[in-house]
Structures are given as structure tokens and as C-alpha cells.
Coordinates of N, CA and C in Angstrom, one line a residue:
X139 N 130.4 127.7 -367.2 CA 129.5 127.6 -366.0 C 128.7 128.9 -365.8
X140 N 129.4 130.0 -365.9 CA 128.7 131.3 -365.7 C 127.6 131.5 -366.8
X141 N 127.9 131.2 -368.0 CA 126.9 131.4 -369.1 C 125.8 130.4 -368.9
X142 N 126.2 129.1 -368.6 CA 125.2 128.1 -368.4 C 124.1 128.4 -367.4
X143 N 124.5 129.2 -366.4 CA 123.6 129.5 -365.3 C 122.7 130.7 -365.7
X144 N 123.3 131.8 -366.2 CA 122.6 133.0 -366.4 C 122.5 133.4 -367.9
X145 N 123.1 132.7 -368.8 CA 123.1 133.1 -370.2 C 121.9 132.7 -371.0
X146 N 121.9 133.3 -372.2 CA 120.9 132.9 -373.2 C 121.6 132.7 -374.5
X147 N 120.9 132.3 -375.5 CA 121.5 132.1 -376.8 C 122.0 133.4 -377.4
X148 N 121.4 134.5 -376.9 CA 121.8 135.9 -377.4 C 123.0 136.5 -376.7
X149 N 123.4 136.0 -375.5 CA 124.4 136.8 -374.8 C 125.7 136.0 -374.5
X150 N 125.9 134.9 -375.1 CA 127.1 134.1 -374.8 C 128.4 135.0 -375.1
X151 N 128.4 135.9 -376.0 CA 129.5 136.7 -376.3 C 129.8 137.7 -375.2
X152 N 128.7 138.2 -374.5 CA 128.8 139.0 -373.3 C 129.7 138.4 -372.3
X153 N 129.3 137.1 -371.9 CA 130.1 136.4 -370.9 C 131.5 136.1 -371.4
X154 N 131.6 135.7 -372.6 CA 133.0 135.4 -373.2 C 133.9 136.6 -373.1
X155 N 133.4 137.7 -373.6 CA 134.2 138.9 -373.7 C 134.5 139.4 -372.3
X156 N 133.6 139.4 -371.4 CA 133.8 139.9 -370.0 C 134.9 139.0 -369.3
X157 N 134.7 137.7 -369.4 CA 135.7 136.9 -368.7 C 137.1 136.9 -369.4
X158 N 137.1 136.9 -370.7 CA 138.4 137.0 -371.4 C 139.1 138.2 -371.1
X159 N 138.5 139.4 -371.0 CA 139.2 140.6 -370.7 C 139.5 140.7 -369.2
X160 N 138.8 140.0 -368.4 CA 139.2 140.1 -367.0 C 140.5 139.3 -366.7
X161 N 140.8 138.4 -367.6 CA 142.0 137.6 -367.5 C 143.2 138.4 -367.9
X162 N 143.0 139.3 -368.9 CA 144.1 140.0 -369.5 C 144.2 141.5 -369.1
X163 N 143.8 141.8 -367.9 CA 143.9 143.2 -367.5 C 144.8 143.3 -366.3
X164 N 145.3 144.5 -366.1 CA 146.1 144.8 -364.9 C 145.2 145.4 -363.8
X165 N 144.0 145.6 -364.1 CA 143.0 146.1 -363.1 C 142.6 145.0 -362.1
X166 N 142.2 145.4 -360.9 CA 141.8 144.4 -359.9 C 140.4 143.9 -360.2
X167 N 139.6 144.6 -361.0 CA 138.3 144.2 -361.3 C 138.0 144.3 -362.8
X168 N 137.2 143.4 -363.3 CA 136.5 142.3 -362.7 C 137.4 141.1 -362.5
X169 N 136.9 140.2 -361.6 CA 137.6 138.9 -361.3 C 136.5 137.8 -361.2
X170 N 136.8 136.7 -361.8 CA 135.9 135.6 -361.8 C 136.5 134.4 -361.1
X171 N 135.8 133.7 -360.3 CA 136.3 132.6 -359.4 C 135.4 131.4 -359.6
X172 N 136.1 130.2 -359.5 CA 135.4 129.0 -359.5 C 135.9 128.1 -358.3
X173 N 135.0 127.3 -357.7 CA 135.3 126.4 -356.7 C 135.3 125.0 -357.4
X174 N 136.4 124.3 -357.1 CA 136.6 123.0 -357.7 C 136.6 121.9 -356.6
X175 N 136.1 120.7 -357.0 CA 136.2 119.5 -356.2 C 136.3 118.4 -357.2
X176 N 137.4 117.6 -357.0 CA 137.7 116.5 -357.9 C 137.6 116.9 -359.4
X177 N 138.2 118.1 -359.7 CA 138.3 118.6 -361.0 C 136.9 119.0 -361.6
X178 N 135.9 119.1 -360.8 CA 134.6 119.5 -361.3 C 134.2 120.9 -360.6
X179 N 133.6 121.8 -361.4 CA 133.2 123.1 -360.9 C 132.0 122.8 -360.0
X180 N 132.1 123.2 -358.7 CA 130.9 123.1 -357.8 C 130.3 124.4 -357.4
X181 N 131.0 125.5 -357.7 CA 130.5 126.9 -357.4 C 131.3 127.9 -358.1
X182 N 130.6 129.1 -358.1 CA 131.2 130.3 -358.8 C 130.9 131.6 -358.1
X183 N 131.6 132.6 -358.4 CA 131.3 134.0 -358.1 C 132.2 134.9 -358.8
X184 N 131.7 136.2 -358.9 CA 132.5 137.2 -359.6 C 132.6 138.4 -358.7
X185 N 133.6 139.2 -358.8 CA 133.7 140.5 -358.2 C 133.8 141.5 -359.4
X186 N 132.8 142.4 -359.4 CA 132.6 143.3 -360.6 C 132.6 144.8 -360.1
X187 N 132.9 145.7 -361.1 CA 132.7 147.1 -360.8 C 131.3 147.5 -360.8
X188 N 130.4 146.8 -361.6 CA 129.0 147.1 -361.6 C 128.3 145.9 -362.0
X189 N 127.2 145.6 -361.4 CA 126.4 144.4 -361.7 C 125.2 144.8 -362.5
X190 N 125.4 145.6 -363.5 CA 124.3 146.1 -364.4 C 123.2 146.7 -363.6
X191 N 123.5 147.5 -362.7 CA 122.6 148.1 -361.7 C 122.7 149.6 -361.7
X192 N 121.7 150.3 -361.4 CA 121.7 151.8 -361.4 C 122.6 152.4 -360.4
X193 N 123.0 151.7 -359.3 CA 123.9 152.2 -358.3 C 125.3 152.1 -358.7
X194 N 125.7 152.9 -359.7 CA 127.1 152.8 -360.2 C 128.0 153.6 -359.3
X195 N 127.5 154.3 -358.2 CA 128.3 155.0 -357.3 C 129.0 154.1 -356.2
X196 N 128.6 152.9 -356.1 CA 129.1 152.0 -355.1 C 129.7 150.7 -355.8
X197 N 130.8 150.2 -355.3 CA 131.4 149.0 -355.8 C 132.5 148.6 -354.8
X198 N 133.0 147.4 -355.0 CA 132.7 146.3 -355.9 C 131.5 145.5 -355.6
X199 N 131.0 144.8 -356.6 CA 129.8 144.0 -356.5 C 130.1 142.5 -356.5
X200 N 129.5 141.7 -355.6 CA 129.5 140.3 -355.6 C 128.4 139.9 -356.6
X201 N 128.8 139.1 -357.6 CA 127.8 138.6 -358.6 C 128.1 137.2 -358.9
X202 N 127.1 136.6 -359.6 CA 127.3 135.2 -360.1 C 127.6 134.2 -359.0
X203 N 127.1 134.4 -357.8 CA 127.3 133.4 -356.7 C 126.4 132.2 -357.1
X204 N 127.0 131.1 -357.2 CA 126.2 129.9 -357.6 C 126.9 128.7 -357.0
X205 N 126.1 127.8 -356.5 CA 126.6 126.5 -356.0 C 125.7 125.4 -356.8
X206 N 126.4 124.4 -357.4 CA 125.6 123.4 -358.1 C 124.6 122.7 -357.2
X207 N 123.4 122.4 -357.7 CA 122.4 121.9 -356.8 C 122.8 120.7 -356.0
X208 N 123.6 119.8 -356.6 CA 124.0 118.6 -355.8 C 125.0 118.9 -354.7
X209 N 125.5 120.1 -354.7 CA 126.5 120.4 -353.7 C 125.9 121.3 -352.6
X210 N 124.7 121.7 -352.7 CA 124.0 122.6 -351.8 C 123.9 121.9 -350.4
X211 N 123.9 122.7 -349.4 CA 123.7 122.2 -348.0 C 125.1 121.9 -347.4
X212 N 126.2 122.2 -348.1 CA 127.5 121.8 -347.6 C 128.3 123.1 -347.2
X213 N 127.6 124.2 -347.1 CA 128.2 125.5 -346.6 C 129.1 126.1 -347.7
X214 N 129.0 125.7 -348.9 CA 129.9 126.2 -350.0 C 129.6 127.6 -350.3
X215 N 128.3 128.0 -350.4 CA 127.9 129.4 -350.6 C 128.5 130.3 -349.6
X216 N 128.5 129.9 -348.3 CA 129.1 130.7 -347.3 C 130.6 130.8 -347.4
X217 N 131.2 129.7 -347.8 CA 132.7 129.8 -348.0 C 133.0 130.7 -349.2
X218 N 132.2 130.6 -350.3 CA 132.5 131.5 -351.4 C 132.3 133.0 -351.0
X219 N 131.3 133.3 -350.2 CA 131.1 134.6 -349.8 C 132.3 135.1 -348.9
X220 N 132.8 134.2 -348.0 CA 133.9 134.6 -347.2 C 135.1 134.9 -348.1
X221 N 135.4 134.0 -349.1 CA 136.5 134.2 -350.0 C 136.3 135.5 -350.7
X222 N 135.1 135.8 -351.2 CA 134.9 137.1 -351.9 C 135.2 138.3 -351.0
X223 N 134.8 138.2 -349.8 CA 135.1 139.3 -348.9 C 136.6 139.4 -348.6
X224 N 137.3 138.3 -348.5 CA 138.8 138.3 -348.3 C 139.4 138.9 -349.6
X225 N 139.0 138.5 -350.7 CA 139.6 139.1 -352.0 C 139.3 140.6 -352.1
X226 N 138.1 140.9 -351.7 CA 137.7 142.4 -351.7 C 138.6 143.2 -350.9
X227 N 138.9 142.7 -349.7 CA 139.8 143.4 -348.8 C 141.2 143.4 -349.4
X228 N 141.7 142.3 -350.0 CA 143.0 142.3 -350.6 C 143.1 143.4 -351.7
X229 N 142.0 143.7 -352.4 CA 141.9 144.6 -353.4 C 141.8 146.1 -352.9
X230 N 141.7 146.2 -351.6 CA 141.7 147.5 -351.0 C 140.4 148.1 -350.7
X231 N 139.3 147.3 -350.8 CA 138.0 147.8 -350.5 C 137.5 147.3 -349.2
X232 N 136.7 148.1 -348.4 CA 136.3 147.6 -347.1 C 134.8 147.2 -347.1
X233 N 134.1 147.3 -348.2 CA 132.7 146.9 -348.4 C 132.5 146.2 -349.7
X234 N 131.6 145.3 -349.7 CA 131.2 144.6 -350.9 C 129.7 144.6 -351.0
X235 N 129.2 144.8 -352.2 CA 127.7 144.9 -352.4 C 127.2 143.8 -353.3
X236 N 125.9 143.6 -353.2 CA 125.2 142.7 -354.1 C 123.8 143.1 -354.3
X237 N 123.2 142.7 -355.4 CA 121.8 142.9 -355.6 C 121.1 141.5 -355.8
X238 N 119.9 141.4 -355.3 CA 119.2 140.1 -355.4 C 117.7 140.3 -355.2
X239 N 117.0 139.3 -355.7 CA 115.6 139.3 -355.3 C 115.3 138.2 -354.3
X240 N 116.4 137.5 -353.8 CA 116.2 136.5 -352.8 C 115.8 137.1 -351.5
X241 N 115.0 136.4 -350.7 CA 114.6 136.9 -349.4 C 115.2 136.0 -348.3
X242 N 115.9 136.6 -347.4 CA 116.4 135.9 -346.2 C 117.7 135.1 -346.4
X243 N 118.3 134.9 -347.6 CA 119.5 134.2 -347.7 C 120.7 134.9 -347.2
X244 N 120.9 136.1 -347.8 CA 122.2 136.8 -347.4 C 122.2 137.3 -346.0
X245 N 121.0 137.6 -345.5 CA 120.9 138.1 -344.1 C 121.5 137.1 -343.1
X246 N 121.3 135.8 -343.4 CA 121.9 134.7 -342.6 C 123.4 134.8 -342.5
X247 N 124.0 135.5 -343.4 CA 125.5 135.5 -343.5 C 126.0 136.9 -343.2
X248 N 125.2 137.8 -342.6 CA 125.6 139.1 -342.1 C 125.5 140.2 -343.1
X249 N 124.9 140.0 -344.2 CA 124.7 141.1 -345.2 C 123.5 141.9 -344.7
X250 N 123.6 143.2 -345.0 CA 122.6 144.2 -344.6 C 121.9 144.8 -345.8
X251 N 120.6 144.8 -345.8 CA 119.9 145.5 -346.9 C 120.0 147.0 -346.7
X252 N 120.6 147.7 -347.6 CA 120.8 149.1 -347.4 C 119.9 150.0 -348.3
X253 N 119.4 149.5 -349.4 CA 118.5 150.3 -350.2 C 117.9 149.4 -351.3
X254 N 117.1 150.0 -352.2 CA 116.7 149.3 -353.4 C 117.2 150.1 -354.6
X255 N 117.4 149.5 -355.7 CA 117.9 150.1 -356.9 C 117.2 149.4 -358.1
X256 N 117.7 149.7 -359.3 CA 117.1 149.2 -360.5 C 118.2 148.5 -361.4
X257 N 117.8 147.3 -361.8 CA 118.7 146.6 -362.7 C 118.5 147.1 -364.2
X258 N 119.3 146.7 -365.1 CA 119.3 147.2 -366.5 C 117.9 147.0 -367.1
X259 N 117.1 146.1 -366.7 CA 115.8 145.9 -367.3 C 114.7 146.9 -366.8
X260 N 115.1 147.6 -365.8 CA 114.2 148.6 -365.1 C 113.5 148.0 -363.9
X261 N 113.7 146.7 -363.6 CA 113.1 146.1 -362.5 C 113.8 146.5 -361.2
X262 N 113.1 146.7 -360.1 CA 113.6 147.1 -358.8 C 114.2 145.8 -358.2
X263 N 115.3 146.0 -357.4 CA 116.0 144.9 -356.7 C 116.5 145.5 -355.4
X264 N 116.8 144.6 -354.5 CA 117.4 144.9 -353.2 C 118.9 145.0 -353.3
X265 N 119.5 145.9 -352.6 CA 120.9 146.1 -352.6 C 121.4 145.8 -351.1
X266 N 122.4 144.9 -351.0 CA 123.0 144.6 -349.7 C 124.4 145.0 -349.7
X267 N 124.9 145.1 -348.5 CA 126.4 145.3 -348.3 C 126.9 144.5 -347.1
X268 N 128.2 144.2 -347.2 CA 128.8 143.5 -346.1 C 130.2 144.1 -346.0
X269 N 130.7 144.2 -344.8 CA 132.0 144.7 -344.5 C 133.0 143.6 -344.6
X270 N 134.2 143.9 -345.1 CA 135.3 142.9 -345.2 C 135.7 142.6 -343.7
X271 N 135.5 143.5 -342.8 CA 135.9 143.2 -341.4 C 135.0 142.2 -340.8
X272 N 133.8 142.1 -341.2 CA 132.8 141.2 -340.6 C 133.1 139.7 -340.8
X273 N 133.9 139.4 -341.8 CA 134.2 138.0 -342.1 C 135.6 137.5 -341.6
X274 N 136.3 138.4 -341.0 CA 137.6 138.0 -340.5 C 137.5 136.9 -339.4
X275 N 138.1 135.8 -339.6 CA 138.1 134.8 -338.5 C 136.8 133.9 -338.5
X276 N 135.9 134.2 -339.4 CA 134.6 133.3 -339.4 C 134.7 132.3 -340.5
X277 N 134.0 131.3 -340.4 CA 133.8 130.2 -341.4 C 135.2 129.7 -341.9
X278 N 136.1 129.5 -341.0 CA 137.4 129.1 -341.4 C 137.5 127.9 -342.2

């Protein structure tokens, strides 16, 4: 599912290697998550040390947030973000970051644009942060 959304014929081994090693590590990051309904994957996200971005001084990163098109409009993305913040707090971090070129989506869920940075291609992107405290008790 992760590779199907973001992958190319040239990088399947990147996703395979990353996910395989996340399963067999004692480290808390990276972690990959899927949302299931009736045994079908309806959404995904990952918590990473770095989302291939120049701001390697901050972490963890929310990445690979995806909801299948037929499931959109059901608040699944918001629930996945809440779960990500809960998992981030369990791992001992009080902030979570993401980079995106979307406008207006994450702000609806309490994320704050804190700066711009550069992804591995050299393109500029927006960096957002959210506090793990901001999601306590919301979107139950």
C-alpha cells in the first residue's frame, strides 16, 4: 500500500527495506501503521526519524498519511493523525512534525506551519508541527 501510493518502479526496494527493518528493530522509530476495515487497508501512516527533508534536527515525522479515495469524508485521516500523536507521546516525544505541499488540510486539525525546508529533490516544502498534548481527549 505504501509503495503503491508513493513508489515507482525504481524504488520498491526502498520501501521494502525500510518497512522490513522497522519490523525487526528494538528502536521506537520508524513505525508503519495501517487502518483496516473488513480486512481491507483503508488508510496508512508512518512515524519516521526523518522524512527525507533538510530539517534533520527535528523529529519524529508523520509521513505516508493516506486514506483510500472511497473512504474519504469519513474522518479517517483525522483519526489516523490522532493515533499518530498518541503513538508519538507513548514513544516519549511531545511534538510531531510533517512536511507537505497541501494548503489548508492540516491546519483544520490543529497543525501549525512553523517554517519551510527542503526535501531531498531540492524542492521547498512547508513544515508543520503538532503537540501530543493538543490531541488528548479529541476525536475519540
